Amino acid sequence: MKTFLLACILAAAVARQAGPPVIKEHPSSVAAPRNDPATLNCAASGASRIRWYRDGEEVKTAAEDPRSHRVLLPSGSLFFLRVATSKRDSDAGTYWCVASNSHGATRSHNATLTVATLAYDFQSQADPVVRARVGDSVVLPCRPPKGSPPPEVTWLRDSHEVTNSSRISVSQAGDLVISQAVEEDSASYVCRARNAAGARESTPTKLTIMTPPWFEERPANVTVASGVVVELACRARGSPTPTVTWRRLDGKMPLGRAMIEDQRLVLDHVAAADSGVYVCEVESEAGIAAARATLTVIDAPEFAQRPQDVQVVAGQSARLSCKVEGDPKPLLLWRLPTQDRTALLAAGQSSGHASVADQGQTLLLGDVTTLETGTYSCWGVSRGGGISAHSEVVVVKAYPPPVIGIGPQDLKVSPGVSVVFPCEAVSEAAQASVSWWHQPAASHPIRHLSKGSKSGRVSILVNGALVIRDVRVSDAGTYRCHVSAETGSIKRSAVLQVVEAAEEYRPFLLPAPPSKPRLMAVNQTAVHLSWLPNSQMGGGSDQTYTVEFWRQGWEEWRVADALISQESCVVGGLTPGHTYTFLVRAVDSRGASFPSPWSDPVTTRSPRDPSLTEDEVRHVRRRLSRPTVTLTDATATAPDSVLLSWKFLALADEAVEGVLVYAISDSGVVQVVTVLGSSTSHPVHGLQANTPYTFFLVPFWRSVEGTPSNSYSLQTPQDAPSVAPTDVRVTPLEEGSVLITWSTLEPEKARGEIVGYQVIISHNTTYTSETVVNPWLDAIGLVPGQLYTIRVSAVTKAGPGPFTAPLLVDIGPSQVDSQPREESDIASTDFHAPERPQWLIVLHIITPIVLLMSLATLLYVRKLNDKPVTSTAPKSSLLYQVPECLFSSRLPESASTYSENMILAPSKSQYSSASSSPLLRYHERVNEYAEPRFQKPNENTEPYATTTLLVPASPCPNHPKHWSRNTEKTSTSTYHWSVSLPSSHASSFTPHSMDYHCSSVRYDL
């Protein structure tokens, strides 16, 4: 068995050896530098010979050609002593090996031999210094040297290889891309290119990631007492290190008392005028940051919003806003620019074209004229002190004309190119439009250009620029840009020359415009201005500034000063009392920049009184700008008088000519008293009693007014009312009682808190005095038939005021009017003061007697006619007694029916007459008569209507005698009377022929 297996193995080995060779190691592609050795491996089993081929041709080795640098190794590998790359002999190509024996040949895989090369110079690389801000995306370009194979690009950061991350990566082109840069990315970066030929490194790039300024410590709001030292902290960091600047938003920095120490603002001996908003500004190449803090000096108000300077055209409206904060809430007042020192407006007041609204925070100027030009002052006063802010209102007849920001320049171009003439208008006062005109030569007419002119080769951009495409020789000439607006117009021209082989025109970047110029100081003939350079794009060392200005009446802007090397200048030679507007341009070798924003209107001071020298005015203004006088006490000496006392904080024999004493009521009424000299007290008369007032002082010297003092608020004492109550009315209730009502007093006439009313009811030589709280009195116990006099007076804590005129009331029997009266007429009846002659009073007394005699005569006539008239009703206030029942035993054949209706409706709200006639109640006097209706012949006779008579006592049995007051249920009886009269065709008619029917119905109301 073993012998059999051995034989099989030997047979297999022989069979294997009998086949073609087997490649055990195939050659691999190799890149080798020039003149360096290289090896292409190849190994085969069972091969008797190995040959090499390059690009299809057999390779000659040293065995075949002793001069060859190619050697076939025993293993079958091809060894190159040096890799050649000459044009005559080059080793680069595609190689493979072929192993052969007697049974056949086997070919290996292909392998490429590449001769590696690498140039020394980079095609492109990053700048030596690169700056960027935190958060920006940074790309450092790198185009490696040319090489074969293409070199591999890597980046080194401070000699350490950069690895890809979520923020940092190397693009396929070799650029280093850093997204969302952070400060830690600042380093030295090198681009490395490497292949088999070697490695190359670019020039190092210093990358600096700038951090915008940020506050390590922000200034905090501070509340301090006056006279102390205040430190406002401000520590900022950034890369590069920022510079710190302090400024004040709502006023001037207290020069001489303010200093900066280690970025902190230190204010020495703070006063009420130092209250405001202070801003710490930090600035670097990476940006600008600002933080603000509010300094509050206790016991003094502060401005939340100061009025801004306003320029307005005559005939329009202006609005000034001023907000003052403080605890307690300050009183806000507006001082008008007039020599009248009483021209002070509080909330809700108006004077001429000026009115105050929004609780005093807004001054409205409507339909202004040049007379409204001047300084408007906003005053805020409280018990802690006073502050003032000023707004210059300039009423002009016109606004400044437009300005050309970037104008056209002369050009010399070749035919066929495109040219652009810029013409960007700046007009802050009105909308401006730009038009273009072309004049080929001086002898040719000027033509207007529009979009599409010159066969569509001309276009005008939105910013006013003129674009001419495919320039031709005929396009040469003068091009004029015309900017027009409602405020004026301006023109700018440029010459276009079209010549062959002209130098190519390359646009360049103009300097950046500076900031808006600010007013630092002004006098009669000069203005001091300052501005800031553009922080985004600073100018070079050769940069200067040009200041342009405009005055009302000028058609265009003029150059005030040029070649200014600093960020400030003094413009002199101005006209006193005129208003100017300024702008600034940056200028360097490239040209002038776009203009800065226009300044606020600046009005030079008008010539002063020759008797006042400039030194005197400056001295007084300096003295009065600080608190000069303090109001120490305010005492009410009478309901209409207050005694004020004050003291001066410093010697004011020269700086103060006197003080203005202001008294402001809560309704906004302003009273002003001028006190000359150095007096320290003064009484204020003519005030309203029981009215809150605010008092304060304003020092002055001639036409110069200082800062208001602190204020005192008090309420004047109460006084007795100045007038009597009005609209006194009397309403009858029941026998012996009436309701007296009157109107309350207005607060200004009451002059105090109404604690009650005094009512005096007099009869002959006796009187009764009643004091009530409410404006009405229920008087009871009055004797019917008597004449009473009523007088009413309002009472305050200071005492009673004047009484009303005597009101006569006759508590006598009631009478029914002989004529019907409408309910509305009776409802309007009231008592009036007896302003009548004596004979009329006597007539009113005699009239009831005559009526009673007439009643007796009427009753006597009825008895003569045998008409049974009975009455069990007791005596009442009615003039006419109502019979109990009237009846007849027969009816006429025909009759005309009359109806009389009297409604039983007692009311407490109706009024009686103030005359001497008996006091009648409304429900006893209402009569309404129906029109007669004649019955036709042969028509049945029926009652037409009923008559209701209301009496205090029932004429029928079981009827209550009186109306009860204050009961939940009121009974009403209605009597129906039917009167049948004989027909007009009856032969005779006598009173006995009438038939009376009486029925009683009771209603519960």
PDB file of C-alpha atoms in Angstrom, residues 369-551:
ATOM      1  CA  THR A 369     -42.169 130.228  10.055  1.00  0.00           C
ATOM      2  CA  THR A 370     -38.663 131.573  10.272  1.00  0.00           C
ATOM      3  CA  LEU A 371     -39.721 133.314  13.476  1.00  0.00           C
ATOM      4  CA  GLU A 372     -39.813 129.919  15.196  1.00  0.00           C
ATOM      5  CA  THR A 373     -36.069 129.487  14.659  1.00  0.00           C
ATOM      6  CA  GLY A 374     -34.217 129.361  17.944  1.00  0.00           C
ATOM      7  CA  THR A 375     -33.260 127.289  20.940  1.00  0.00           C
ATOM      8  CA  TYR A 376     -36.043 125.316  22.581  1.00  0.00           C
ATOM      9  CA  SER A 377     -35.291 124.137  26.084  1.00  0.00           C
ATOM     10  CA  CYS A 378     -36.689 121.110  27.828  1.00  0.00           C
ATOM     11  CA  TRP A 379     -36.768 121.469  31.598  1.00  0.00           C
ATOM     12  CA  GLY A 380     -37.167 118.659  34.069  1.00  0.00           C
ATOM     13  CA  VAL A 381     -37.536 119.629  37.714  1.00  0.00           C
ATOM     14  CA  SER A 382     -38.099 117.620  40.866  1.00  0.00           C
ATOM     15  CA  ARG A 383     -37.398 118.034  44.545  1.00  0.00           C
ATOM     16  CA  GLY A 384     -33.875 116.767  44.007  1.00  0.00           C
ATOM     17  CA  GLY A 385     -32.852 119.286  41.356  1.00  0.00           C
ATOM     18  CA  GLY A 386     -33.397 120.548  37.882  1.00  0.00           C
ATOM     19  CA  ILE A 387     -31.984 119.706  34.480  1.00  0.00           C
ATOM     20  CA  SER A 388     -32.293 121.272  31.073  1.00  0.00           C
ATOM     21  CA  ALA A 389     -31.631 120.218  27.504  1.00  0.00           C
ATOM     22  CA  HIS A 390     -31.706 122.322  24.381  1.00  0.00           C
ATOM     23  CA  SER A 391     -32.779 121.736  20.814  1.00  0.00           C
ATOM     24  CA  GLU A 392     -31.856 123.998  17.968  1.00  0.00           C
ATOM     25  CA  VAL A 393     -34.827 124.356  15.648  1.00  0.00           C
ATOM     26  CA  VAL A 394     -33.853 125.818  12.313  1.00  0.00           C
ATOM     27  CA  VAL A 395     -36.661 126.900  10.026  1.00  0.00           C
ATOM     28  CA  VAL A 396     -35.289 127.237   6.521  1.00  0.00           C
ATOM     29  CA  LYS A 397     -36.876 128.124   3.256  1.00  0.00           C
ATOM     30  CA  ALA A 398     -35.146 125.208   1.513  1.00  0.00           C
ATOM     31  CA  TYR A 399     -33.056 122.094   2.203  1.00  0.00           C
ATOM     32  CA  PRO A 400     -29.501 121.592   0.898  1.00  0.00           C
ATOM     33  CA  PRO A 401     -29.243 120.566  -2.772  1.00  0.00           C
ATOM     34  CA  PRO A 402     -28.002 117.114  -3.795  1.00  0.00           C
ATOM     35  CA  VAL A 403     -24.342 116.146  -4.014  1.00  0.00           C
ATOM     36  CA  ILE A 404     -22.638 113.865  -6.523  1.00  0.00           C
ATOM     37  CA  GLY A 405     -21.010 111.136  -4.491  1.00  0.00           C
ATOM     38  CA  ILE A 406     -18.808 109.691  -7.242  1.00  0.00           C
ATOM     39  CA  GLY A 407     -18.745 111.651 -10.459  1.00  0.00           C
ATOM     40  CA  PRO A 408     -17.587 110.799 -13.983  1.00  0.00           C
ATOM     41  CA  GLN A 409     -13.895 111.015 -14.897  1.00  0.00           C
ATOM     42  CA  ASP A 410     -12.223 111.780 -18.248  1.00  0.00           C
ATOM     43  CA  LEU A 411     -11.470 108.594 -20.196  1.00  0.00           C
ATOM     44  CA  LYS A 412      -9.299 107.708 -23.204  1.00  0.00           C
ATOM     45  CA  VAL A 413     -10.205 104.311 -24.624  1.00  0.00           C
ATOM     46  CA  SER A 414      -9.843 102.281 -27.777  1.00  0.00           C
ATOM     47  CA  PRO A 415     -12.783 101.500 -30.067  1.00  0.00           C
ATOM     48  CA  GLY A 416     -14.806  98.428 -29.194  1.00  0.00           C
ATOM     49  CA  VAL A 417     -14.403  98.517 -25.439  1.00  0.00           C
ATOM     50  CA  SER A 418     -17.064  99.324 -22.857  1.00  0.00           C
ATOM     51  CA  VAL A 419     -16.883 102.370 -20.625  1.00  0.00           C
ATOM     52  CA  VAL A 420     -18.705 103.331 -17.449  1.00  0.00           C
ATOM     53  CA  PHE A 421     -19.265 106.894 -16.236  1.00  0.00           C
ATOM     54  CA  PRO A 422     -20.347 106.800 -12.566  1.00  0.00           C
ATOM     55  CA  CYS A 423     -22.738 109.418 -11.261  1.00  0.00           C
ATOM     56  CA  GLU A 424     -24.157 108.470  -7.866  1.00  0.00           C
ATOM     57  CA  ALA A 425     -26.306 111.174  -6.293  1.00  0.00           C
ATOM     58  CA  VAL A 426     -26.509 111.895  -2.570  1.00  0.00           C
ATOM     59  CA  SER A 427     -29.611 113.752  -1.411  1.00  0.00           C
ATOM     60  CA  GLU A 428     -30.692 113.380   2.209  1.00  0.00           C
ATOM     61  CA  ALA A 429     -33.468 115.952   1.908  1.00  0.00           C
ATOM     62  CA  ALA A 430     -35.360 114.920  -1.240  1.00  0.00           C
ATOM     63  CA  GLN A 431     -35.477 112.210  -3.873  1.00  0.00           C
ATOM     64  CA  ALA A 432     -32.961 112.874  -6.634  1.00  0.00           C
ATOM     65  CA  SER A 433     -32.996 111.804 -10.282  1.00  0.00           C
ATOM     66  CA  VAL A 434     -30.054 111.415 -12.675  1.00  0.00           C
ATOM     67  CA  SER A 435     -30.054 112.213 -16.398  1.00  0.00           C
ATOM     68  CA  TRP A 436     -27.243 112.120 -18.967  1.00  0.00           C
ATOM     69  CA  TRP A 437     -26.466 114.411 -21.902  1.00  0.00           C
ATOM     70  CA  HIS A 438     -23.936 114.063 -24.726  1.00  0.00           C
ATOM     71  CA  GLN A 439     -22.262 116.774 -26.783  1.00  0.00           C
ATOM     72  CA  PRO A 440     -19.886 115.430 -29.458  1.00  0.00           C
ATOM     73  CA  ALA A 441     -18.178 118.787 -29.857  1.00  0.00           C
ATOM     74  CA  ALA A 442     -18.513 122.381 -28.765  1.00  0.00           C
ATOM     75  CA  SER A 443     -20.176 123.296 -32.053  1.00  0.00           C
ATOM     76  CA  HIS A 444     -22.672 120.453 -31.885  1.00  0.00           C
ATOM     77  CA  PRO A 445     -25.954 120.537 -29.984  1.00  0.00           C
ATOM     78  CA  ILE A 446     -26.254 118.632 -26.750  1.00  0.00           C
ATOM     79  CA  ARG A 447     -28.419 115.527 -26.856  1.00  0.00           C
ATOM     80  CA  HIS A 448     -30.255 113.745 -24.058  1.00  0.00           C
ATOM     81  CA  LEU A 449     -29.288 110.105 -23.516  1.00  0.00           C
ATOM     82  CA  SER A 450     -31.728 107.463 -22.420  1.00  0.00           C
ATOM     83  CA  LYS A 451     -31.681 103.728 -22.035  1.00  0.00           C
ATOM     84  CA  GLY A 452     -31.403 102.170 -25.480  1.00  0.00           C
ATOM     85  CA  SER A 453     -29.744 105.160 -27.124  1.00  0.00           C
ATOM     86  CA  LYS A 454     -27.005 104.653 -29.733  1.00  0.00           C
ATOM     87  CA  SER A 455     -28.639 101.528 -31.134  1.00  0.00           C
ATOM     88  CA  GLY A 456     -29.109  99.979 -27.733  1.00  0.00           C
ATOM     89  CA  ARG A 457     -25.465 100.342 -26.699  1.00  0.00           C
ATOM     90  CA  VAL A 458     -26.258 102.818 -23.918  1.00  0.00           C
ATOM     91  CA  SER A 459     -27.780 101.905 -20.571  1.00  0.00           C
ATOM     92  CA  ILE A 460     -28.222 103.794 -17.318  1.00  0.00           C
ATOM     93  CA  LEU A 461     -27.868 101.764 -14.138  1.00  0.00           C
ATOM     94  CA  VAL A 462     -29.925 102.113 -10.997  1.00  0.00           C
ATOM     95  CA  ASN A 463     -27.145 104.058  -9.278  1.00  0.00           C
ATOM     96  CA  GLY A 464     -27.107 106.573 -12.140  1.00  0.00           C
ATOM     97  CA  ALA A 465     -23.992 105.255 -13.894  1.00  0.00           C
ATOM     98  CA  LEU A 466     -23.855 105.539 -17.699  1.00  0.00           C
ATOM     99  CA  VAL A 467     -22.660 102.420 -19.539  1.00  0.00           C
ATOM    100  CA  ILE A 468     -21.622 102.555 -23.207  1.00  0.00           C
ATOM    101  CA  ARG A 469     -20.817  99.245 -24.881  1.00  0.00           C
ATOM    102  CA  ASP A 470     -18.775  98.736 -28.058  1.00  0.00           C
ATOM    103  CA  VAL A 471     -17.471 102.300 -28.030  1.00  0.00           C
ATOM    104  CA  ARG A 472     -17.093 103.936 -31.402  1.00  0.00           C
ATOM    105  CA  VAL A 473     -15.285 107.037 -32.589  1.00  0.00           C
ATOM    106  CA  SER A 474     -18.626 108.811 -32.866  1.00  0.00           C
ATOM    107  CA  ASP A 475     -19.171 108.309 -29.138  1.00  0.00           C
ATOM    108  CA  ALA A 476     -16.368 110.702 -28.269  1.00  0.00           C
ATOM    109  CA  GLY A 477     -17.286 114.002 -26.724  1.00  0.00           C
ATOM    110  CA  THR A 478     -18.433 115.518 -23.470  1.00  0.00           C
ATOM    111  CA  TYR A 479     -20.828 113.589 -21.234  1.00  0.00           C
ATOM    112  CA  ARG A 480     -22.730 115.549 -18.647  1.00  0.00           C
ATOM    113  CA  CYS A 481     -24.411 114.063 -15.595  1.00  0.00           C
ATOM    114  CA  HIS A 482     -27.359 116.145 -14.345  1.00  0.00           C
ATOM    115  CA  VAL A 483     -28.663 115.414 -10.831  1.00  0.00           C
ATOM    116  CA  SER A 484     -31.908 117.176  -9.946  1.00  0.00           C
ATOM    117  CA  ALA A 485     -34.187 117.184  -6.903  1.00  0.00           C
ATOM    118  CA  GLU A 486     -36.762 119.433  -5.316  1.00  0.00           C
ATOM    119  CA  THR A 487     -33.987 121.034  -3.292  1.00  0.00           C
ATOM    120  CA  GLY A 488     -31.758 121.888  -6.256  1.00  0.00           C
ATOM    121  CA  SER A 489     -29.593 120.421  -8.981  1.00  0.00           C
ATOM    122  CA  ILE A 490     -25.937 119.833  -9.827  1.00  0.00           C
ATOM    123  CA  LYS A 491     -24.014 118.934 -12.969  1.00  0.00           C
ATOM    124  CA  ARG A 492     -20.749 117.099 -13.571  1.00  0.00           C
ATOM    125  CA  SER A 493     -19.018 116.565 -16.942  1.00  0.00           C
ATOM    126  CA  ALA A 494     -16.391 114.194 -18.308  1.00  0.00           C
ATOM    127  CA  VAL A 495     -14.678 113.906 -21.703  1.00  0.00           C
ATOM    128  CA  LEU A 496     -14.484 110.623 -23.608  1.00  0.00           C
ATOM    129  CA  GLN A 497     -11.672 110.236 -26.157  1.00  0.00           C
ATOM    130  CA  VAL A 498     -11.755 107.285 -28.549  1.00  0.00           C
ATOM    131  CA  VAL A 499      -8.334 106.652 -30.098  1.00  0.00           C
ATOM    132  CA  GLU A 500      -6.545 103.650 -31.499  1.00  0.00           C
ATOM    133  CA  ALA A 501      -4.161 101.734 -29.227  1.00  0.00           C
ATOM    134  CA  ALA A 502      -5.228 103.670 -26.156  1.00  0.00           C
ATOM    135  CA  GLU A 503      -3.913 102.560 -22.821  1.00  0.00           C
ATOM    136  CA  GLU A 504      -6.235 100.089 -21.169  1.00  0.00           C
ATOM    137  CA  TYR A 505      -8.319 101.724 -18.470  1.00  0.00           C
ATOM    138  CA  ARG A 506      -8.268  99.876 -15.168  1.00  0.00           C
ATOM    139  CA  PRO A 507     -10.671 100.856 -12.428  1.00  0.00           C
ATOM    140  CA  PHE A 508      -9.239 101.433  -8.985  1.00  0.00           C
ATOM    141  CA  LEU A 509     -10.670 101.457  -5.491  1.00  0.00           C
ATOM    142  CA  LEU A 510     -11.418 104.864  -3.998  1.00  0.00           C
ATOM    143  CA  PRO A 511     -10.865 105.567  -0.300  1.00  0.00           C
ATOM    144  CA  ALA A 512     -13.713 104.846   2.114  1.00  0.00           C
ATOM    145  CA  PRO A 513     -15.836 107.768   3.350  1.00  0.00           C
ATOM    146  CA  PRO A 514     -15.379 109.034   6.927  1.00  0.00           C
ATOM    147  CA  SER A 515     -18.083 109.209   9.571  1.00  0.00           C
ATOM    148  CA  LYS A 516     -20.676 111.935  10.004  1.00  0.00           C
ATOM    149  CA  PRO A 517     -19.041 115.191  11.157  1.00  0.00           C
ATOM    150  CA  ARG A 518     -19.950 116.277  14.667  1.00  0.00           C
ATOM    151  CA  LEU A 519     -20.132 119.790  16.014  1.00  0.00           C
ATOM    152  CA  MET A 520     -17.602 120.474  18.738  1.00  0.00           C
ATOM    153  CA  ALA A 521     -17.990 124.242  19.139  1.00  0.00           C
ATOM    154  CA  VAL A 522     -19.547 127.201  17.370  1.00  0.00           C
ATOM    155  CA  ASN A 523     -19.375 130.951  17.665  1.00  0.00           C
ATOM    156  CA  GLN A 524     -20.371 133.870  15.458  1.00  0.00           C
ATOM    157  CA  THR A 525     -18.003 133.181  12.549  1.00  0.00           C
ATOM    158  CA  ALA A 526     -16.448 129.732  13.050  1.00  0.00           C
ATOM    159  CA  VAL A 527     -17.434 126.110  13.581  1.00  0.00           C
ATOM    160  CA  HIS A 528     -15.259 123.357  15.043  1.00  0.00           C
ATOM    161  CA  LEU A 529     -15.959 119.937  13.457  1.00  0.00           C
ATOM    162  CA  SER A 530     -14.622 116.446  14.121  1.00  0.00           C
ATOM    163  CA  TRP A 531     -15.140 113.037  12.484  1.00  0.00           C
ATOM    164  CA  LEU A 532     -13.793 109.513  12.499  1.00  0.00           C
ATOM    165  CA  PRO A 533     -11.999 107.642   9.698  1.00  0.00           C
ATOM    166  CA  ASN A 534     -13.668 104.620   8.176  1.00  0.00           C
ATOM    167  CA  SER A 535     -12.971 101.688  10.481  1.00  0.00           C
ATOM    168  CA  GLN A 536     -13.602  99.048   7.809  1.00  0.00           C
ATOM    169  CA  MET A 537     -11.081 100.396   5.327  1.00  0.00           C
ATOM    170  CA  GLY A 538      -8.515 102.762   6.695  1.00  0.00           C
ATOM    171  CA  GLY A 539      -6.630 105.135   4.441  1.00  0.00           C
ATOM    172  CA  GLY A 540      -2.965 105.276   3.692  1.00  0.00           C
ATOM    173  CA  SER A 541      -0.370 107.637   5.007  1.00  0.00           C
ATOM    174  CA  ASP A 542      -1.075 110.107   2.192  1.00  0.00           C
ATOM    175  CA  GLN A 543      -4.799 110.377   2.979  1.00  0.00           C
ATOM    176  CA  THR A 544      -6.232 113.835   3.653  1.00  0.00           C
ATOM    177  CA  TYR A 545      -9.744 115.228   4.046  1.00  0.00           C
ATOM    178  CA  THR A 546     -11.840 117.850   2.299  1.00  0.00           C
ATOM    179  CA  VAL A 547     -14.725 119.645   4.039  1.00  0.00           C
ATOM    180  CA  GLU A 548     -17.641 120.929   1.973  1.00  0.00           C
ATOM    181  CA  PHE A 549     -20.459 123.115   3.293  1.00  0.00           C
ATOM    182  CA  TRP A 550     -23.736 124.671   2.200  1.00  0.00           C
ATOM    183  CA  ARG A 551     -25.630 127.719   3.390  1.00  0.00           C
TER     184      ARG A 551
END
